[in-house]
CSV table of C-alpha atoms in Angstrom, one decimal:
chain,number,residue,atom,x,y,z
A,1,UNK,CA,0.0,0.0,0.0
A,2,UNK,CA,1.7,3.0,-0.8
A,3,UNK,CA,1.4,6.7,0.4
A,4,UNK,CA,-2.0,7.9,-1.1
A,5,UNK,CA,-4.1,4.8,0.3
A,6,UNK,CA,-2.3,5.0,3.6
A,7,UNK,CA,-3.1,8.6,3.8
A,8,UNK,CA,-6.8,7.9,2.7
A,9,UNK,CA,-7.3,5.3,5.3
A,10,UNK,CA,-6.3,7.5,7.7
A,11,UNK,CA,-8.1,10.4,6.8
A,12,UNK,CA,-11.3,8.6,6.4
A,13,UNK,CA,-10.7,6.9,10.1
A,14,UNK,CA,-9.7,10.4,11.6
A,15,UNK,CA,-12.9,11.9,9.9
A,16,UNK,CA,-14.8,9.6,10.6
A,17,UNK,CA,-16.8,9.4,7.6
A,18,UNK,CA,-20.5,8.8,9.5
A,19,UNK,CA,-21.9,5.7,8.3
A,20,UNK,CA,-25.4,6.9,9.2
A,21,UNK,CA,-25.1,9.3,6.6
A,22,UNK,CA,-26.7,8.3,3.7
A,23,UNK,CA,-24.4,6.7,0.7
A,24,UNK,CA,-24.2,9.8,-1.6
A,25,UNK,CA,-23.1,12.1,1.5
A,26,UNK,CA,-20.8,9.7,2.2
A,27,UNK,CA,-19.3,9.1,-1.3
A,28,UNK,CA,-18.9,12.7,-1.4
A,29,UNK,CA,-16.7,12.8,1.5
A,30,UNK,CA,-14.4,10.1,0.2
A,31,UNK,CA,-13.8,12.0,-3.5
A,32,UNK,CA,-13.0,15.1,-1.5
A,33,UNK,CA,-10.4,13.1,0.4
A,34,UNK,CA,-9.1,11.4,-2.7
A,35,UNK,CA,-8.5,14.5,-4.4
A,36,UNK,CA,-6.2,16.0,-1.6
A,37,UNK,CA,-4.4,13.0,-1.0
A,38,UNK,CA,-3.6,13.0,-5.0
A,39,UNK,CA,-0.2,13.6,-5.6
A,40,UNK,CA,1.4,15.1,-7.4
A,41,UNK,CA,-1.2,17.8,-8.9
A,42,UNK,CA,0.5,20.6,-10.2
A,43,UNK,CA,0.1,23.8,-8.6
A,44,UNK,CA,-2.4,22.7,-6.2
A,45,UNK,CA,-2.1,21.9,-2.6
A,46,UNK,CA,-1.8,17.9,-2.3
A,47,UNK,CA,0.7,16.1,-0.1
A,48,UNK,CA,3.5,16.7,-1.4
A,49,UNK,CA,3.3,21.0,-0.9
A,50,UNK,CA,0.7,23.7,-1.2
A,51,UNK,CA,1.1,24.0,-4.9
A,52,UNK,CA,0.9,27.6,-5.9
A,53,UNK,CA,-0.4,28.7,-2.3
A,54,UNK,CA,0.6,30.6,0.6
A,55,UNK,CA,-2.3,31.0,2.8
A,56,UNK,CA,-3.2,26.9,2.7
A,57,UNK,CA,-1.8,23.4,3.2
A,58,UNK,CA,-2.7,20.0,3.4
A,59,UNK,CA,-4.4,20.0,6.8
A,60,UNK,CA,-6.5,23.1,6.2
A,61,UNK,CA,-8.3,21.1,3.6
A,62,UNK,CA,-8.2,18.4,6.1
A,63,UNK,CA,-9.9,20.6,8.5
A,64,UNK,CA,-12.1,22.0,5.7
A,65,UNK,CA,-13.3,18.7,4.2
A,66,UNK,CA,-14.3,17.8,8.5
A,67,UNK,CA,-16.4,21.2,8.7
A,68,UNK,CA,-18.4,20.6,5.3
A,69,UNK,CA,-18.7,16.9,5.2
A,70,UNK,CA,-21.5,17.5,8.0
A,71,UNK,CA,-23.3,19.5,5.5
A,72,UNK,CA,-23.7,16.7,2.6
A,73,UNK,CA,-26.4,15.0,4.1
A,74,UNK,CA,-28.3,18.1,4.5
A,75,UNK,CA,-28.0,18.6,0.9
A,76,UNK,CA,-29.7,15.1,-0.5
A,77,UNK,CA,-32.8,15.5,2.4
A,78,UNK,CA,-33.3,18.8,0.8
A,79,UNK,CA,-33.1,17.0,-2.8
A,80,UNK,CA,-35.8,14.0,-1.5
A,81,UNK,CA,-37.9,16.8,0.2
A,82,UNK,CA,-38.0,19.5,-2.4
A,83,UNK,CA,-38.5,17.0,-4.9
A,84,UNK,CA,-41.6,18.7,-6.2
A,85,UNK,CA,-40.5,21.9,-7.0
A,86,UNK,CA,-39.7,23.0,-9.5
A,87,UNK,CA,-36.2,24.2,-10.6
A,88,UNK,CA,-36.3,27.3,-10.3
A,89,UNK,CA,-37.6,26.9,-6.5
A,90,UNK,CA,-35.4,24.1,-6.0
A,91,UNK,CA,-32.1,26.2,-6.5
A,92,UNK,CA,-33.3,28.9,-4.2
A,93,UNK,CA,-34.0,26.7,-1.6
A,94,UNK,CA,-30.8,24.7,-1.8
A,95,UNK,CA,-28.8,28.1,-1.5
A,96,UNK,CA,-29.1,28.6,2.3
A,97,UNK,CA,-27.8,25.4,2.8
A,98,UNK,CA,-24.3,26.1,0.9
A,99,UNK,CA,-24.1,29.3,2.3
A,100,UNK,CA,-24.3,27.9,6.0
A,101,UNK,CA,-21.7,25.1,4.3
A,102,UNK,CA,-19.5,27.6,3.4
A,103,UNK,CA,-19.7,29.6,6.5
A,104,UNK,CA,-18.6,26.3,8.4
A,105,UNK,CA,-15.6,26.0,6.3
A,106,UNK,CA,-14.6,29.5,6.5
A,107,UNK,CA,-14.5,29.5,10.4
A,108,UNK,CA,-12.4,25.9,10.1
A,109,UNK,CA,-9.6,27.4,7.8
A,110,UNK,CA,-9.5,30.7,9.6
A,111,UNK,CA,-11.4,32.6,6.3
A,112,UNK,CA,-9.0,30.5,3.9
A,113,UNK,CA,-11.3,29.4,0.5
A,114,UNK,CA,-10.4,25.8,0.2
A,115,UNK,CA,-14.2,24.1,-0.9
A,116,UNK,CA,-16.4,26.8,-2.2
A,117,UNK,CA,-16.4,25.2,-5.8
A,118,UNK,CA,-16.6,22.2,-3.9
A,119,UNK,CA,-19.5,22.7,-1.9
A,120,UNK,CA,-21.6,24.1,-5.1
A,121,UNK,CA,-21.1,21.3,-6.9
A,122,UNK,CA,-21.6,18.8,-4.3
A,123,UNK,CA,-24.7,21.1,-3.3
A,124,UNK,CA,-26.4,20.2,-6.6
A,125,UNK,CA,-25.1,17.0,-6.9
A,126,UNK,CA,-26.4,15.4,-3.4
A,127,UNK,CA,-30.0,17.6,-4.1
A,128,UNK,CA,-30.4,16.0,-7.5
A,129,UNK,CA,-29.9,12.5,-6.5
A,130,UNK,CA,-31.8,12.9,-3.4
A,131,UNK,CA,-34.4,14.4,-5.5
A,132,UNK,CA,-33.8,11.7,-8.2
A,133,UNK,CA,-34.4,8.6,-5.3
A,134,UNK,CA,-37.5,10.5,-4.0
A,135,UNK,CA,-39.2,10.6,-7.3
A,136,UNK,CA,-37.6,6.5,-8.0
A,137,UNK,CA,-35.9,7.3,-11.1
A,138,UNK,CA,-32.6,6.0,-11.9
A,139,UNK,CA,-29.2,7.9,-10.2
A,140,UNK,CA,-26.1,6.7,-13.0
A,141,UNK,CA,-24.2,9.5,-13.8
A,142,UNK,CA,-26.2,11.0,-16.8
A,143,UNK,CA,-29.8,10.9,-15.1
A,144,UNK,CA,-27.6,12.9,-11.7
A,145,UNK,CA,-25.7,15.7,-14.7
A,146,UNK,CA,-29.3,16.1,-17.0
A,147,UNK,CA,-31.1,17.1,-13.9
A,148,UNK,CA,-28.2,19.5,-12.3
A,149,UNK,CA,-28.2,20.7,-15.6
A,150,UNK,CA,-32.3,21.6,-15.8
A,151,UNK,CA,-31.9,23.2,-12.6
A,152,UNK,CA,-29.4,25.3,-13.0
A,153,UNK,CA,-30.6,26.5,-16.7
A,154,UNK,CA,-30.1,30.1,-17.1
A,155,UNK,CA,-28.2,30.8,-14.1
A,156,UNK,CA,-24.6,31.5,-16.0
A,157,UNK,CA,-26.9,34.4,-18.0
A,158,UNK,CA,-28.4,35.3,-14.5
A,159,UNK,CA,-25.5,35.4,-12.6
A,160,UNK,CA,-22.8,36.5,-14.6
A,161,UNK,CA,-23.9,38.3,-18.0
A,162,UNK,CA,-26.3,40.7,-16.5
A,163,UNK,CA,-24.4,43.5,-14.9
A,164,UNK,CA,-24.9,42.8,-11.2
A,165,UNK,CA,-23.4,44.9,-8.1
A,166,UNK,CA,-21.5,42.1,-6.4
A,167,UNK,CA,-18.7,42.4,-10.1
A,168,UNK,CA,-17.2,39.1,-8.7
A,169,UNK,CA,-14.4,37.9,-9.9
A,170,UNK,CA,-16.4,35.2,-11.8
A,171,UNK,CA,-18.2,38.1,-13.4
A,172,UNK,CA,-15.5,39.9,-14.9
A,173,UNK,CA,-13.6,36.5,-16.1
A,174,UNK,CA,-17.2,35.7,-17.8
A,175,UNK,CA,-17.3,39.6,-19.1
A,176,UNK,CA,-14.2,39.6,-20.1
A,177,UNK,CA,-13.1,36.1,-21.5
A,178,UNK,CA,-16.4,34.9,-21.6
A,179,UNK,CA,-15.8,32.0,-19.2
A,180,UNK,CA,-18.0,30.6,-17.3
A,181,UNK,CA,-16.8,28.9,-14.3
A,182,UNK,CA,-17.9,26.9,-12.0
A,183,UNK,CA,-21.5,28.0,-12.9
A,184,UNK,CA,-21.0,27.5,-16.3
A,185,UNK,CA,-19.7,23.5,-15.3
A,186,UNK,CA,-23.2,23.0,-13.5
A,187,UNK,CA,-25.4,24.4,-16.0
A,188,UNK,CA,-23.6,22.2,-18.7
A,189,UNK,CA,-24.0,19.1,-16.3
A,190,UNK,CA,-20.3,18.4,-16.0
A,191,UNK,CA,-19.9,18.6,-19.3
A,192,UNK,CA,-16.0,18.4,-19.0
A,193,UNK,CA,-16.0,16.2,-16.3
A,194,UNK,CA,-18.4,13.5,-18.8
A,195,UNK,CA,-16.7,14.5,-22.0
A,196,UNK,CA,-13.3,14.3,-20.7
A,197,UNK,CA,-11.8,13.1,-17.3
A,198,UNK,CA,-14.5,10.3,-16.8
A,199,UNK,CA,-14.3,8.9,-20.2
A,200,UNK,CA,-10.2,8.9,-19.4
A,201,UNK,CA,-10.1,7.4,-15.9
A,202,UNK,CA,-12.8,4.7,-16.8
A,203,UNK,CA,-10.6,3.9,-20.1
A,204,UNK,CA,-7.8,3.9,-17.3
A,205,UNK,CA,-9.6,1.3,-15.5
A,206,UNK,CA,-10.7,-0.8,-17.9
A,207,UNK,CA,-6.9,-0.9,-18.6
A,208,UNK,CA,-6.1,-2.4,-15.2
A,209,UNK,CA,-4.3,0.6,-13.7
A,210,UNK,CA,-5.2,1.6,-10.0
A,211,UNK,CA,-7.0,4.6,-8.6
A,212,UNK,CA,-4.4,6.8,-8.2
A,213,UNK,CA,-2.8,6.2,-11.3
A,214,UNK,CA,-6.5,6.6,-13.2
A,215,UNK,CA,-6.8,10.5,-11.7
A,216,UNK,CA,-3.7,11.1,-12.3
A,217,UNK,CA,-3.9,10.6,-15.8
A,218,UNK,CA,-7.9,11.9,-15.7
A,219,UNK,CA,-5.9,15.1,-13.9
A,220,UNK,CA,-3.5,15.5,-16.5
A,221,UNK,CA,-6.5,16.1,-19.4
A,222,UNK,CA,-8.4,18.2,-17.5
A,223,UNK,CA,-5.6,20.0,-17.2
A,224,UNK,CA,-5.5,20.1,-21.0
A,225,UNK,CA,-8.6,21.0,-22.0
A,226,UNK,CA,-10.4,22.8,-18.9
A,227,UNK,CA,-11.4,26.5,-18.8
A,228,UNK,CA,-10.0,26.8,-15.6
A,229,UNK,CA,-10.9,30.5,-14.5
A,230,UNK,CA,-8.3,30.1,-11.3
A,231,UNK,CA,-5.4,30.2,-13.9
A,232,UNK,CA,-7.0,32.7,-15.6
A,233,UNK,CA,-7.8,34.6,-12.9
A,234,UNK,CA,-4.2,34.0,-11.4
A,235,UNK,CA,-1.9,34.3,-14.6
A,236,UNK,CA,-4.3,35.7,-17.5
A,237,UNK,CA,-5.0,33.5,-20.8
A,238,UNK,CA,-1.3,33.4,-21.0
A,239,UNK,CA,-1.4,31.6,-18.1
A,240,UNK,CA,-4.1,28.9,-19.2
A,241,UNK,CA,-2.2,28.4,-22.3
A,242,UNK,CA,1.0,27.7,-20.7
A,243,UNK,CA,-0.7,25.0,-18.6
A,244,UNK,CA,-3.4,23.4,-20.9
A,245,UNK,CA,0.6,23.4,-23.6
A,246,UNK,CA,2.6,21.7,-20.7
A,247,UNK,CA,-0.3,18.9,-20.3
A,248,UNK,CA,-1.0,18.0,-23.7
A,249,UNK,CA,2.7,17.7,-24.4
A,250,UNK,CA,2.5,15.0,-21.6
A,251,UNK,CA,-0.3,13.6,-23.1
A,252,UNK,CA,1.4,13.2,-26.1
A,253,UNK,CA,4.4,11.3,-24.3
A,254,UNK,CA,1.8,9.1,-22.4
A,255,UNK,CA,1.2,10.7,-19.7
A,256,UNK,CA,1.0,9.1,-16.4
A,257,UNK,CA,1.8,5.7,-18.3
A,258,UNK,CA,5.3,7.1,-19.4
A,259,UNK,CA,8.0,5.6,-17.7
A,260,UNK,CA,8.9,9.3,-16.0
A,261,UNK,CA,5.0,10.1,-16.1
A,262,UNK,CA,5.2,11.0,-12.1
A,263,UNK,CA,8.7,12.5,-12.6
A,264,UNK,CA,7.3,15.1,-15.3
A,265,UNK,CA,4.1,16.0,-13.2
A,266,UNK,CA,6.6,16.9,-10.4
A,267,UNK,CA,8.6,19.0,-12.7
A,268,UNK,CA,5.1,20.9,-14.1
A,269,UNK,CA,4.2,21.3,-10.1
A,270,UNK,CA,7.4,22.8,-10.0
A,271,UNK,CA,7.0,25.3,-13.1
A,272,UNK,CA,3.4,26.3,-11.9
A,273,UNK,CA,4.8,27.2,-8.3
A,274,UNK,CA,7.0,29.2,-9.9
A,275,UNK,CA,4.5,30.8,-11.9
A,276,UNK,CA,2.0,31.0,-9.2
A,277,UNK,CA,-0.7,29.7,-11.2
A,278,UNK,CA,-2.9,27.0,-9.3
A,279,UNK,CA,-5.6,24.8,-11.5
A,280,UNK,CA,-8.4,24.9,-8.4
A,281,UNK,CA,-11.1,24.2,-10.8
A,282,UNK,CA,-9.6,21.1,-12.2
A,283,UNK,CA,-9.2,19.9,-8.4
A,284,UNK,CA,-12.9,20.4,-8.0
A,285,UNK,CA,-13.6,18.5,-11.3
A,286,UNK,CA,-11.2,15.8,-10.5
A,287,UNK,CA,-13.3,15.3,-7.4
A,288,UNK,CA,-16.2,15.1,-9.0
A,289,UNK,CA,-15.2,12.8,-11.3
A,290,UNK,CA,-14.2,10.1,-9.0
A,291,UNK,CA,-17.8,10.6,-7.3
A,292,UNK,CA,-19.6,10.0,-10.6
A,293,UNK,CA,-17.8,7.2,-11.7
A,294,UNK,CA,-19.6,5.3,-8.6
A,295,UNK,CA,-22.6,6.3,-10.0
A,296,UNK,CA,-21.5,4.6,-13.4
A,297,UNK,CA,-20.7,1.5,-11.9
A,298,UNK,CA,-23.5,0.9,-9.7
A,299,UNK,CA,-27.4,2.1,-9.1
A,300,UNK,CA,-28.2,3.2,-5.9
């Protein structure tokens, strides 16, 4: 067993992820743990180094992952009692539960951001499927993205295009670059993550190769191909080119499956420091896509 599922075991013991939580709540916990204990990922915190950050490390997303965990259960009741609503009522509702999320991670990580992507998608993840089990349709991976996607239908045009006070810094990447974010991801229904990193990590699989070793690789192409607005928002569209360059040319060479696949992640992780740019959006994606393979292997 080597370092990532030592750390995983420990992590999940030392949360103690609740087994009276529901399933979903719980798988949720476990892809956030899996995508912190991933290492190398270049840029970002993992446990190796904090990446391309100063104000966070490893065990502020330990602490992070503890605070919000609590929350995920919260999220799917909401999805099996709101089940009748209709979107547009539905994403209202489910609001005030992120925010109080949120709020419980800021006071863990001393007002450090480390899950806010996180907690937005697992918000509408967890609602849909609860919402999906109430109403005893089918919870794979498509049925969970088609209905995240129907409820969040307009909200990148809502949120972003029309000129609203907050002028976020998701607003002016959207205004200006015309990326979408992590709004845009959810009103696609993981479009990248289904397109992309899931098709990847299950070919991985299939393959034979283990978990860590699937991410990796599933990493490395959403690294290539992802609109990731924290490199944009950190180093411009220079600094999304540079990165989505660097992991193609890996791709090209094998990737992880390259004899020095690990070697030349550690040297990009090395490069991005430098550069400061961190790929947070890809971490939330990667995350993601762990969770929704379970969904492809199995109905719950």
């Amino acid at each position: 067993m080597n370092n990532y599922y030592q750390q995983i075991a420990l992590l999940e013991l030392k949360l103690n992820n609740d087994s009276n939580q529901c399933l979903p709540a719980q798988l949720a916990t476990q892809a956030l743990i899996k995508e912190i204990c991933l290492s190398p990922k270049p840029g970002l915190v993992d446990m190796n180094n904090s990446g391309a950050h100063r104000d966070m490390n490893f065990q502020t997303f330990v602490h992070s992952i503890s605070a919000i965990s609590n929350w995920f259960e919260r999220f799917y009741q909401y999805g099996k009692a709101s089940a009748l609503h209709d979107n547009k009522l539905f994403l209202a509702g489910i609001r005030p539960i992120g925010i109080e999320c949120e709020q419980a991670m800021f006071q863990a990580t001393n007002q450090v951001n480390t899950h806010k992507g996180g907690i937005f998608a697992f918000g509408l993840l967890l609602g849909a499927i609860g919402r999906l089990e109430q109403l005893g349709l089918p919870t794979h991976a498509q049925s969970i993205c088609d209905l995240v996607s129907a409820i969040c239908q307009g909200i990148v045009q809502r949120e972003l295009q029309q000129n609203n006070q907050t002028n976020s810094i998701g607003e002016k990447l959207f205004k200006r670059h015309h990326l979408s974010g992590a709004r845009g991801e959810a009103e696609s229904g993981y479009a990248t993550v289904r397109n992309i990193s899931l098709p990847i990590y299950q070919e991985m699989q299939n393959s034979g190769y283990d978990e860590e070793t699937c991410l990796l690789q599933a990493m490395l192409y959403l690294l290539a191909f992802n609109q990731d607005t924290n490199l944009v928002s950190r180093g411009g569209l220079d600094g999304l080119a540079f990165v989505q360059e660097q992991a193609k040319k890996l791709i090209k060479q094998g990737g992880v499956t390259h004899p020095d696949g690990r070697h030349n992640l550690y040297q990009l992780d090395t490069e991005l420091i430098k550069r400061n740019l961190s790929p947070g959006g890809s971490a939330d994606l990667i995350a993601i896509t762990w969770f929704l393979s379970q969904y492809n292997k199995s109905t719950f």
